[in-house]
Every structure is written in structure tokens, then in C-alpha cells.
CSV table of C-alpha atoms in Angstrom, one decimal:
chain,number,residue,atom,x,y,z
K,11,MET,CA,-105.0,137.7,-135.3
K,12,SER,CA,-106.1,140.0,-132.4
K,13,ASP,CA,-104.0,140.4,-129.4
K,14,THR,CA,-106.0,141.8,-126.5
K,15,GLY,CA,-107.2,144.7,-128.6
K,16,GLU,CA,-103.9,145.5,-130.2
K,17,GLN,CA,-103.7,146.0,-134.0
K,18,TRP,CA,-100.5,144.7,-135.6
K,19,GLN,CA,-99.2,143.7,-138.9
K,20,VAL,CA,-96.3,141.5,-139.8
K,21,ALA,CA,-93.8,143.1,-142.2
K,22,ARG,CA,-93.3,141.0,-145.3
K,23,ARG,CA,-89.8,140.0,-146.4
K,24,ARG,CA,-89.0,140.3,-150.1
K,25,LYS,CA,-89.0,137.0,-151.9
K,26,GLY,CA,-85.8,135.0,-151.2
K,27,ALA,CA,-84.7,137.1,-148.2
K,28,ALA,CA,-83.7,135.2,-145.1
K,29,ARG,CA,-85.3,135.9,-141.8
K,30,LYS,CA,-82.6,137.3,-139.5
K,31,PRO,CA,-82.2,135.8,-136.0
K,32,LYS,CA,-83.1,137.9,-133.0
K,33,THR,CA,-80.3,140.2,-131.8
K,34,LEU,CA,-80.1,140.0,-128.1
K,35,GLN,CA,-79.7,143.7,-127.4
K,36,VAL,CA,-81.3,145.3,-124.4
K,37,SER,CA,-82.9,148.5,-125.5
K,38,SER,CA,-82.8,151.7,-123.5
K,39,HIS,CA,-86.6,152.1,-123.9
K,40,ALA,CA,-87.2,148.6,-122.4
K,41,THR,CA,-84.9,149.6,-119.5
K,42,CYS,CA,-86.8,152.8,-118.9
K,43,CYS,CA,-90.2,151.2,-119.0
K,44,GLN,CA,-89.4,148.1,-117.0
K,45,ASP,CA,-90.7,149.6,-113.7
K,46,GLU,CA,-94.0,150.4,-115.4
K,47,LEU,CA,-94.7,146.8,-116.5
K,48,ASP,CA,-98.1,145.6,-115.1
K,49,VAL,CA,-97.3,141.9,-114.2
K,50,GLY,CA,-100.9,140.9,-113.9
K,51,LYS,CA,-102.0,142.5,-117.1
K,52,THR,CA,-99.0,141.1,-119.0
K,53,VAL,CA,-99.7,137.5,-117.7
K,54,LYS,CA,-103.3,137.9,-118.9
K,55,ARG,CA,-102.2,139.0,-122.3
K,56,ILE,CA,-99.9,136.0,-122.7
K,57,ARG,CA,-102.6,133.6,-121.5
K,58,ASP,CA,-105.1,135.2,-123.9
K,59,THR,CA,-102.6,134.7,-126.8
K,60,THR,CA,-102.1,131.1,-125.7
K,61,SER,CA,-105.9,130.5,-125.9
K,62,GLU,CA,-106.0,132.1,-129.4
K,63,LEU,CA,-103.1,129.9,-130.7
K,64,ARG,CA,-104.8,126.8,-129.3
K,65,CYS,CA,-107.7,127.4,-131.7
K,66,GLU,CA,-105.4,127.8,-134.7
K,67,GLU,CA,-105.4,125.0,-137.3
K,68,PHE,CA,-101.6,125.0,-137.6
K,69,TRP,CA,-101.2,124.3,-133.9
K,70,GLN,CA,-102.6,120.8,-134.4
K,71,GLU,CA,-99.7,119.9,-136.7
K,72,TRP,CA,-97.2,121.5,-134.2
K,73,LYS,CA,-98.7,119.4,-131.5
K,74,LYS,CA,-98.6,116.2,-133.5
K,75,GLN,CA,-95.0,116.5,-134.7
K,76,THR,CA,-93.8,117.5,-131.2
K,77,LEU,CA,-95.5,114.6,-129.5
K,78,VAL,CA,-94.0,112.2,-132.0
K,79,ALA,CA,-90.6,113.5,-131.2
K,80,VAL,CA,-91.2,113.5,-127.4
K,81,SER,CA,-92.6,109.9,-127.5
K,82,ALA,CA,-89.5,108.7,-129.4
K,83,ALA,CA,-87.1,110.4,-126.9
K,84,LEU,CA,-88.8,108.9,-123.9
K,85,SER,CA,-89.3,105.4,-125.3
K,86,ASN,CA,-85.8,105.0,-126.9
K,87,PRO,CA,-83.2,106.6,-124.6
K,88,PRO,CA,-79.5,105.9,-125.1
K,89,GLU,CA,-78.3,102.8,-123.2
K,90,SER,CA,-76.2,104.9,-120.8
K,91,ILE,CA,-79.3,106.6,-119.4
K,92,ASP,CA,-80.9,105.1,-116.4
K,93,THR,CA,-84.7,104.5,-117.0
K,94,THR,CA,-85.3,102.4,-113.9
K,95,GLY,CA,-85.8,105.3,-111.5
K,96,PRO,CA,-89.1,107.0,-110.5
K,97,ALA,CA,-91.5,108.2,-113.3
K,98,ASP,CA,-90.7,111.8,-112.5
K,99,GLY,CA,-87.1,111.2,-113.4
K,100,ARG,CA,-88.1,110.2,-116.9
K,101,ARG,CA,-90.2,113.2,-117.8
K,102,LEU,CA,-89.0,115.8,-120.2
K,103,GLU,CA,-87.3,119.0,-119.1
K,104,CYS,CA,-87.4,122.1,-121.2
K,105,VAL,CA,-84.8,124.9,-121.8
K,106,CYS,CA,-85.8,128.1,-123.7
K,107,TYR,CA,-83.3,130.7,-124.9
K,108,GLY,CA,-83.7,133.9,-126.8
K,109,LEU,CA,-87.4,134.8,-126.5
K,110,GLY,CA,-86.7,138.5,-126.5
K,111,SER,CA,-88.7,141.3,-124.8
K,112,PHE,CA,-92.2,139.7,-124.9
K,113,SER,CA,-93.8,142.7,-123.0
K,114,SER,CA,-93.2,145.0,-125.9
K,115,CYS,CA,-92.7,142.6,-128.9
K,116,VAL,CA,-95.9,140.9,-130.3
K,117,SER,CA,-93.8,138.2,-132.0
K,118,ALA,CA,-92.0,137.3,-128.8
K,119,ARG,CA,-95.3,137.2,-126.9
K,120,HIS,CA,-96.7,134.7,-129.4
K,121,GLN,CA,-93.6,132.6,-129.2
K,122,LEU,CA,-93.9,132.5,-125.4
K,123,ALA,CA,-97.5,131.6,-125.7
K,124,MET,CA,-96.6,128.7,-128.0
K,125,LEU,CA,-94.0,127.5,-125.5
K,126,LEU,CA,-96.7,127.3,-122.8
K,127,LEU,CA,-98.9,125.3,-125.2
K,128,LEU,CA,-96.0,122.9,-125.9
K,129,LEU,CA,-95.3,122.5,-122.2
K,130,ASP,CA,-98.9,121.7,-121.5
K,131,GLU,CA,-99.3,119.1,-124.3
K,132,GLY,CA,-95.9,117.5,-123.5
K,133,GLN,CA,-96.9,117.3,-119.8
K,134,ILE,CA,-93.8,119.2,-118.8
K,135,PRO,CA,-94.2,120.9,-115.4
K,136,LEU,CA,-93.8,124.6,-115.7
K,137,LYS,CA,-91.1,124.5,-113.0
K,138,ASP,CA,-89.1,122.2,-115.2
K,139,CYS,CA,-88.9,124.8,-117.9
K,140,SER,CA,-85.8,127.0,-117.6
K,141,VAL,CA,-85.9,130.3,-119.5
K,142,TYR,CA,-83.1,132.9,-120.3
K,143,ASP,CA,-82.6,135.9,-122.4
K,144,PRO,CA,-80.3,138.8,-121.5
K,145,ALA,CA,-83.0,141.2,-122.9
K,146,PHE,CA,-85.5,140.3,-120.1
K,147,SER,CA,-86.3,143.3,-117.9
K,148,PRO,CA,-86.8,142.7,-114.1
K,149,GLY,CA,-90.6,143.1,-114.8
K,150,GLU,CA,-90.5,140.4,-117.5
K,151,ARG,CA,-88.6,138.1,-115.1
K,152,ASP,CA,-91.4,138.7,-112.6
K,153,VAL,CA,-94.0,137.8,-115.3
K,154,LEU,CA,-92.2,134.5,-116.1
K,155,ARG,CA,-92.0,133.6,-112.4
K,156,GLU,CA,-95.8,134.4,-112.1
K,157,LEU,CA,-96.4,132.0,-115.0
K,158,GLY,CA,-94.5,129.3,-113.1
K,159,VAL,CA,-91.4,128.8,-115.2
K,160,THR,CA,-87.8,128.9,-113.8
K,161,VAL,CA,-85.8,132.0,-114.8
K,162,LEU,CA,-82.1,131.4,-115.2
K,163,THR,CA,-79.7,134.1,-114.0
K,164,GLU,CA,-76.6,133.0,-115.9
K,165,ASN,CA,-75.9,133.4,-119.6
K,166,GLU,CA,-75.0,129.8,-120.6
K,167,GLU,CA,-74.4,130.8,-124.2
K,168,GLY,CA,-76.4,127.7,-125.1
K,169,LYS,CA,-73.8,125.4,-123.5
K,170,ARG,CA,-76.3,123.3,-121.6
K,171,LEU,CA,-75.7,119.5,-121.2
K,172,ALA,CA,-78.8,117.3,-121.6
K,173,THR,CA,-78.6,114.7,-118.9
K,174,LYS,CA,-82.2,113.5,-119.5
K,175,PRO,CA,-84.7,114.0,-122.4
K,176,THR,CA,-84.9,117.7,-122.9
K,177,LEU,CA,-86.9,120.0,-125.2
K,178,PHE,CA,-84.9,123.0,-126.3
K,179,TYR,CA,-87.1,125.9,-127.5
K,180,LEU,CA,-84.9,128.2,-129.6
K,181,MET,CA,-87.1,130.4,-131.7
K,182,HIS,CA,-85.2,132.6,-134.2
K,183,CYS,CA,-81.9,132.3,-132.3
K,184,GLY,CA,-78.4,132.9,-133.8
K,185,LYS,CA,-76.5,130.0,-135.3
K,186,ALA,CA,-73.7,130.3,-132.7
K,187,LEU,CA,-76.2,129.3,-129.9
K,188,TYR,CA,-77.2,126.2,-131.8
K,189,ASN,CA,-73.6,125.4,-132.5
K,190,ASN,CA,-72.7,125.8,-128.8
K,191,LEU,CA,-75.6,123.5,-127.8
K,192,LEU,CA,-74.5,120.8,-130.2
K,193,TRP,CA,-70.9,121.1,-129.0
K,194,LYS,CA,-71.8,120.7,-125.4
K,195,ASN,CA,-73.8,117.5,-126.2
K,196,TRP,CA,-71.5,116.2,-128.9
K,197,SER,CA,-71.7,112.5,-128.2
K,198,THR,CA,-73.8,109.5,-129.1
K,199,GLN,CA,-75.1,109.5,-125.5
K,200,HIS,CA,-76.4,113.0,-125.2
K,201,LEU,CA,-77.5,114.1,-128.7
K,202,PRO,CA,-80.4,111.6,-128.7
K,203,LEU,CA,-81.7,113.2,-125.5
K,204,MET,CA,-82.3,116.5,-127.3
K,205,ILE,CA,-85.4,117.7,-129.1
K,206,ILE,CA,-85.0,121.1,-130.7
K,207,ILE,CA,-87.8,123.3,-131.8
K,208,GLY,CA,-86.2,126.2,-133.6
K,209,ASN,CA,-84.5,127.2,-136.9
K,210,SER,CA,-84.2,124.6,-139.5
K,211,PHE,CA,-80.6,123.4,-139.8
K,212,ASN,CA,-81.1,122.9,-143.6
K,213,GLY,CA,-82.4,126.5,-143.8
K,214,MET,CA,-79.3,127.8,-142.0
K,215,ARG,CA,-77.0,125.9,-144.4
K,216,ASP,CA,-78.9,127.1,-147.5
K,217,ARG,CA,-78.7,130.8,-146.4
K,218,THR,CA,-75.0,130.8,-145.5
K,219,ILE,CA,-71.9,130.7,-147.7
K,220,GLU,CA,-70.8,127.1,-147.7
K,221,ARG,CA,-67.1,127.7,-146.7
K,222,GLU,CA,-68.1,130.1,-143.9
K,223,PHE,CA,-70.8,127.7,-142.6
K,224,LYS,CA,-68.3,124.8,-142.4
K,225,ARG,CA,-65.6,127.1,-140.9
K,226,ASP,CA,-67.7,128.8,-138.2
K,227,TYR,CA,-70.5,126.4,-137.5
K,228,GLY,CA,-68.9,123.0,-137.8
K,229,TYR,CA,-71.2,121.2,-135.4
K,230,ILE,CA,-74.3,122.3,-137.3
K,231,THR,CA,-72.6,121.3,-140.5
K,232,GLN,CA,-72.1,117.8,-139.3
K,233,ALA,CA,-75.5,117.5,-137.6
K,234,VAL,CA,-77.4,118.4,-140.8
K,235,SER,CA,-76.5,115.0,-142.3
K,236,VAL,CA,-77.5,112.9,-139.3
K,237,CYS,CA,-80.5,114.7,-137.7
K,238,GLU,CA,-84.1,114.4,-138.5
K,239,GLU,CA,-86.1,117.5,-139.2
K,240,ARG,CA,-89.9,117.8,-139.2
K,241,GLN,CA,-90.8,121.1,-140.7
K,242,LEU,CA,-93.6,122.9,-138.9
K,243,PRO,CA,-96.3,124.9,-140.7
K,244,CYS,CA,-96.6,128.7,-140.4
K,245,PRO,CA,-99.6,130.8,-141.6
K,246,SER,CA,-98.6,133.7,-143.8
K,247,ARG,CA,-99.8,136.3,-141.3
K,248,LEU,CA,-97.3,134.9,-138.7
K,249,ILE,CA,-94.4,134.6,-141.0
K,250,ASP,CA,-92.1,136.6,-138.7
K,251,VAL,CA,-93.2,134.7,-135.7
K,252,PHE,CA,-93.0,131.0,-136.7
K,253,SER,CA,-91.4,130.8,-140.1
K,254,ASP,CA,-88.6,128.3,-140.9
K,255,THR,CA,-89.2,126.3,-137.7
K,256,ALA,CA,-88.7,122.6,-137.4
K,257,VAL,CA,-88.6,119.9,-134.8
K,258,ILE,CA,-85.1,118.5,-134.8
K,259,THR,CA,-84.1,115.2,-133.3
K,260,PHE,CA,-81.0,113.0,-133.3
K,261,PRO,CA,-81.7,109.3,-133.7
K,262,THR,CA,-78.9,107.0,-132.7
K,263,SER,CA,-79.1,105.2,-136.0
K,264,GLY,CA,-78.1,108.4,-137.8
K,265,LEU,CA,-75.3,109.3,-135.4
K,266,GLN,CA,-73.7,105.9,-136.0
K,267,ARG,CA,-73.1,106.8,-139.6
K,268,LEU,CA,-70.4,109.3,-138.5
K,269,PRO,CA,-66.9,107.9,-138.0
K,270,GLN,CA,-65.7,107.3,-134.5
K,271,SER,CA,-63.2,110.1,-134.8
K,272,THR,CA,-66.1,112.6,-135.0
K,273,TRP,CA,-66.7,112.2,-131.3
K,274,GLU,CA,-63.2,112.3,-129.9
K,275,GLU,CA,-62.4,115.5,-127.9
K,276,PRO,CA,-64.6,117.9,-129.9
K,277,PRO,CA,-63.0,121.4,-129.7
K,278,GLU,CA,-65.1,124.3,-128.2
K,279,PRO,CA,-66.3,126.8,-130.8
K,280,GLN,CA,-64.3,130.1,-130.8
K,281,TYR,CA,-65.9,132.2,-133.6
K,282,GLU,CA,-62.8,134.1,-134.4
K,283,HIS,CA,-64.0,135.0,-137.8
K,284,CYS,CA,-67.6,136.1,-136.9
K,285,PRO,CA,-67.9,139.9,-136.4
K,286,ASP,CA,-71.7,139.6,-136.2
K,287,LEU,CA,-72.2,136.6,-133.9
K,288,GLU,CA,-75.9,137.1,-133.2
K,289,ILE,CA,-75.6,136.2,-129.5
K,290,ILE,CA,-74.4,138.0,-126.4
K,291,GLN,CA,-71.4,136.3,-124.9
K,292,LYS,CA,-70.7,136.4,-121.2
K,293,GLU,CA,-67.5,138.4,-121.5
K,294,THR,CA,-69.3,141.1,-123.5
K,295,GLN,CA,-72.1,141.7,-121.1
K,296,ARG,CA,-72.4,144.8,-119.1
């Protein structure tokens, strides 16, 4: 695939090797070059990439599976959610974490372009999409504002409560971020409001030592058995961009299979045994 004249090639992983989540490290190179970022040119590159992806065959399946999940979330909200208000109050919101430095990383730029496609197809207003990554430079934040999305200023560590149907776009993020998100929404009222497009939970489990997975990521461990995953296709040339991605939803019928004690005072994750946590926590930021 071309990208506004750039030539690039995706590195191939050896067979059986797991794709590593993005590490949210702010590079010194990005910091040095942030003042040189041409906002207008970068916006055009992203929009050109969006147009390219729209013509890809695999996009049709992404669109289909996402719209199925969106339709279910909007038509079958939990009983505790008020659906009698104005129509605007029943539209989806979107939260995106962990895009990375899209001005210098081709993979991140393609993932941002895919996000814009999903917002358009899901009829989610750009202003209702909140985006955060500690790796963003000031120039990249300007690009995102120019595109029309809302740039968050606080590192939420994934601990965002869904109070209405919400699409969470979490491409190649660390397991702790998913685990934090599940903990914050760990109830039969809030989990059904969530649609996640990101790493397959089954894939995470299969690539992690079982005892460590249960010890460190207990909410993902429990969610695997009750969520629904729709695997999304990925062409071989974009393996490092969209591989192992699924649409994940939490039907109420599945959640009801868990014992009532599951939902009582869920403890906040601590990660005491995780030296390589894959996310930047608020207390470790500089």
C-alpha cells in the first residue's frame, strides 16, 4: 500500500511469535522534531490514508462487524440506562487510547485512519471521540484537534466509566489497560455499554502463562468466558497494523452466567508482580 509517496514494508514475525503491544515511550527524536511537524500536511496524509483504507476489501468486513455490535448496543441497553431522552443522548461515544506517534509511525497513522472510518460509519460525531496517548507531541495534538476529535489531557490509565454506549478503540495496547477498563466497568449495568475494538482476549490468554494471566489480569480472565468476540480480518501486508484484532462485546445474557459474588466490590488492579506493565502509569510520568 502506498502512503503519500512513502515506501514501507512491514516486518514479518517468525511463525508463532506474539505481536507485542505498543510501549508508550516518548522518544527524544519525536520531542526534538515536534516543532517541525507540518499540521496541514500531516492531516492530508491521514485523510489520504483513510481514503485508501476505504477502498480495501477487508474494510467491508470491519464495517459490517462493527455496525452489528453498534446496533446491538444501541437497541438493547441495560435496564438502568435511560433511553427516553433526546436522540443525541443515545448516540455512541468513542474513546481511543494508545495510538502512538502517528506523525512518524506508518502503522499508527493507518490505525488513526481506520478510527476515522469507524467514526464515520458509526455516525459518531468527531467531537464525541476522546483520544489520549502520552506519546503525542504538541504538534500531533494540534493535528488531532484539526481533525475534529477531542484530545484528553489526563492519563486515565484506561479507567474510563462507560455511562452510555461507548466504542473503545484500543489498537495493540497493553493488557493492563484492558484490565483497568474492565475493572472500572465491572458490573452488569456498564459492561454491556462497551464495544471494544482491539486485541483479542482469547489471543492474550493463549500467549500468556496461565497462572500469570489469572494472577495479574483477573478481569480479562473472567471476561474471556462471557464476552463475544468477532475476529476482524487483516491482510498479510498489514500484519503489524491490524493483526489479532476483534470486536468485543458483553451481552447481558453472558454476564448473567457469572455468580453474583463476581460483581461485589471488585478490587482495583495493582500489578505488583508485573515489571513490564506495557503502559505508562500516572505516578511514573515525567
